[in-house]
Coordinates of C-alpha atoms in Angstrom, one line a residue:
M1 CA 12.7 -13.8 21.2
D2 CA 16.1 -15.1 20.7
T3 CA 16.7 -15.5 17.2
S4 CA 20.5 -17.0 17.3
G5 CA 21.6 -20.1 16.1
D6 CA 19.6 -22.5 13.2
R7 CA 16.5 -20.4 14.1
N8 CA 14.5 -17.9 11.5
L9 CA 11.3 -15.8 11.6
G10 CA 8.1 -15.9 10.0
L11 CA 4.8 -14.5 10.3
L12 CA 1.4 -16.2 10.8
V13 CA -1.5 -14.6 9.8
Q14 CA -5.2 -16.2 11.1
C15 CA -8.2 -14.7 9.6
R16 CA -11.3 -15.9 11.4
F17 CA -14.4 -16.3 9.2
D18 CA -18.0 -17.4 10.0
N19 CA -17.5 -20.5 7.6
G20 CA -14.1 -21.1 9.4
D21 CA -10.1 -19.6 9.9
L22 CA -8.4 -19.3 7.2
A23 CA -4.0 -19.6 8.4
M24 CA -1.4 -19.3 6.6
F25 CA 2.4 -18.5 7.4
T26 CA 5.3 -16.9 5.2
G27 CA 6.7 -20.5 4.9
H28 CA 6.6 -24.2 3.3
G29 CA 4.4 -27.4 4.1
T30 CA 2.1 -27.0 7.3
V31 CA 3.1 -25.8 11.0
E32 CA 1.1 -25.8 14.1
W33 CA 0.7 -23.3 16.7
E34 CA -1.7 -23.2 19.6
G35 CA -4.3 -25.8 17.8
V36 CA -4.3 -23.9 14.8
T37 CA -2.4 -25.6 11.4
Y38 CA -1.2 -22.7 9.3
L39 CA -0.8 -23.5 5.6
G40 CA 2.9 -22.2 3.9
A41 CA 2.3 -19.3 1.5
A42 CA 5.7 -18.8 0.9
G43 CA 6.8 -16.2 -2.0
Q44 CA 4.7 -13.8 -3.7
M45 CA 1.8 -15.9 -2.8
L46 CA 1.1 -14.2 0.3
R47 CA 1.7 -10.3 0.5
I48 CA 1.8 -8.4 3.9
G49 CA 1.5 -4.5 3.7
E50 CA 3.0 -2.3 6.2
A51 CA 1.1 -0.7 8.6
Q52 CA 1.6 2.9 9.0
E53 CA 0.3 5.6 11.3
T54 CA -1.0 8.2 9.4
S55 CA -0.1 12.0 10.3
G56 CA -4.1 12.3 11.1
G57 CA -3.3 10.4 14.6
E58 CA -5.2 7.7 13.1
M59 CA -4.7 3.8 13.9
P60 CA -2.4 1.6 11.5
G61 CA -4.3 -0.3 8.8
L62 CA -3.1 -3.7 7.0
T63 CA -3.3 -5.2 3.8
L64 CA -3.0 -8.9 3.0
T65 CA -2.7 -10.0 -0.4
L66 CA -3.2 -13.3 -1.9
S67 CA -1.9 -13.9 -5.5
G68 CA -1.6 -16.9 -7.9
L69 CA -5.3 -17.9 -7.1
D70 CA -7.9 -19.7 -9.0
P71 CA -10.5 -17.2 -10.1
E72 CA -13.2 -19.5 -8.9
V73 CA -11.7 -19.2 -5.3
V74 CA -11.8 -15.5 -5.6
A75 CA -15.3 -15.9 -6.3
L76 CA -15.9 -17.9 -3.2
A77 CA -14.1 -15.3 -1.3
E78 CA -16.1 -12.5 -2.3
L79 CA -19.6 -14.5 -1.4
E80 CA -18.1 -14.8 2.7
E81 CA -19.0 -12.4 5.2
F82 CA -15.7 -11.0 5.8
Q83 CA -16.2 -7.3 7.3
R84 CA -15.6 -7.1 10.9
R85 CA -14.3 -10.2 11.6
R86 CA -11.1 -10.8 13.3
V87 CA -7.6 -10.5 11.7
T88 CA -4.5 -11.5 13.6
L89 CA -0.8 -11.4 12.8
R90 CA 1.9 -12.8 14.7
L91 CA 5.8 -12.8 14.8
A92 CA 6.9 -16.6 15.0
L93 CA 10.2 -17.7 15.9
F94 CA 10.6 -21.1 13.7
G95 CA 13.2 -23.9 15.2
P96 CA 15.7 -25.8 13.1
E97 CA 13.6 -28.4 12.6
G98 CA 10.7 -25.8 11.6
Q99 CA 8.6 -26.2 14.1
I100 CA 7.1 -22.9 15.9
E101 CA 9.0 -22.2 19.4
A102 CA 7.0 -18.8 19.9
A103 CA 5.0 -16.5 18.4
D104 CA 3.8 -12.8 19.9
V105 CA 0.9 -11.3 18.4
L106 CA 2.4 -8.2 16.0
W107 CA -0.8 -6.9 14.6
D108 CA -4.6 -7.4 15.5
G109 CA -7.4 -5.5 13.6
L110 CA -10.6 -6.5 11.8
A111 CA -11.2 -7.2 8.1
D112 CA -13.0 -4.3 6.6
T113 CA -12.6 -4.5 2.4
L114 CA -11.8 -7.1 0.0
D115 CA -10.4 -6.1 -3.6
S116 CA -10.0 -8.9 -5.8
D117 CA -8.5 -8.6 -9.3
D118 CA -9.4 -11.4 -11.9
G119 CA -6.6 -11.7 -13.9
P120 CA -6.1 -14.3 -17.2
E121 CA -3.8 -16.2 -15.8
A122 CA -4.1 -16.0 -11.7
A123 CA -6.3 -14.0 -9.7
T124 CA -5.4 -11.9 -6.6
A125 CA -7.5 -11.0 -3.5
T126 CA -6.6 -7.9 -1.3
L127 CA -8.2 -7.9 2.3
A128 CA -7.6 -4.4 4.0
C129 CA -7.8 -4.2 7.5
E130 CA -7.9 -1.6 10.2
E131 CA -7.0 -1.7 14.1
R132 CA -9.3 -3.2 16.7
A133 CA -8.7 0.1 18.7
M134 CA -10.7 2.2 15.4
D135 CA -13.5 0.4 16.8
L136 CA -13.5 2.3 20.3
G137 CA -14.6 5.3 18.7
R138 CA -17.7 4.3 16.7
K139 CA -20.8 5.7 18.1
R140 CA -23.3 2.7 18.7
P141 CA -26.7 4.4 19.4
F142 CA -28.0 2.8 22.3
Y143 CA -30.9 4.4 24.4
Y144 CA -32.6 3.5 27.4
L145 CA -35.7 2.1 26.2
P146 CA -37.8 -1.1 26.2
E147 CA -37.0 -1.5 22.6
D148 CA -33.5 -1.2 22.4
Q149 CA -33.1 -3.7 25.6
Q150 CA -35.5 -6.2 23.8
R151 CA -33.4 -5.8 20.5
R152 CA -30.1 -6.8 22.8
F153 CA -31.9 -9.1 25.7
P154 CA -35.2 -10.3 24.6
G155 CA -37.8 -11.0 27.2
D156 CA -36.0 -8.6 29.3
R157 CA -38.1 -5.8 31.0
F158 CA -36.0 -3.6 32.9
F159 CA -36.5 -0.4 31.4
D160 CA -40.1 -0.9 30.8
L161 CA -40.6 1.7 33.5
V162 CA -38.1 4.4 33.1
Q163 CA -40.1 6.2 30.7
A164 CA -42.9 6.3 33.3
I165 CA -40.7 7.5 36.2
Q166 CA -38.6 10.3 33.6
N167 CA -40.5 13.4 34.4
R168 CA -41.8 12.1 37.8
E169 CA -40.9 14.5 40.4
D170 CA -40.4 13.0 43.8
T171 CA -39.7 14.7 47.1
W172 CA -37.3 12.8 49.5
G173 CA -37.0 13.4 53.4
R174 CA -39.0 16.4 54.6

């Protein structure tokens, strides 16, 4: 991205939850990018933690902290199903008029945990996220059994005969 002239860089954060998207950016007002309206959360209201790779070769995580919230908003956030929901961080190039000219994905991951602090004046909520590539290393128990197939695809009878032919000895050819 060419940042020469009267252009500025900013960050766009999009969290995809079941009850709707939460989209914010590091600026004032509202901007739109690819059909999503981002609300400005400038200053200390939105903080994005560093994504650093650990010495064990693990994928980097990311933290998003919202501060200055009404405690009721934090209580509602804690009721939301947030785990394993997609979180995308984009680096955006803003033109002289404040519109987004280009935006590239900087980080893409999944929400993991939500920590909140209900302070007397204002509450904070910190969403810890993990890289989507971490999902590739997770074991998912799936066996070639009719029960597993029914859980995934109700009514499918593809594996019904697997157990019947599993130990069967067939002679091919002569």
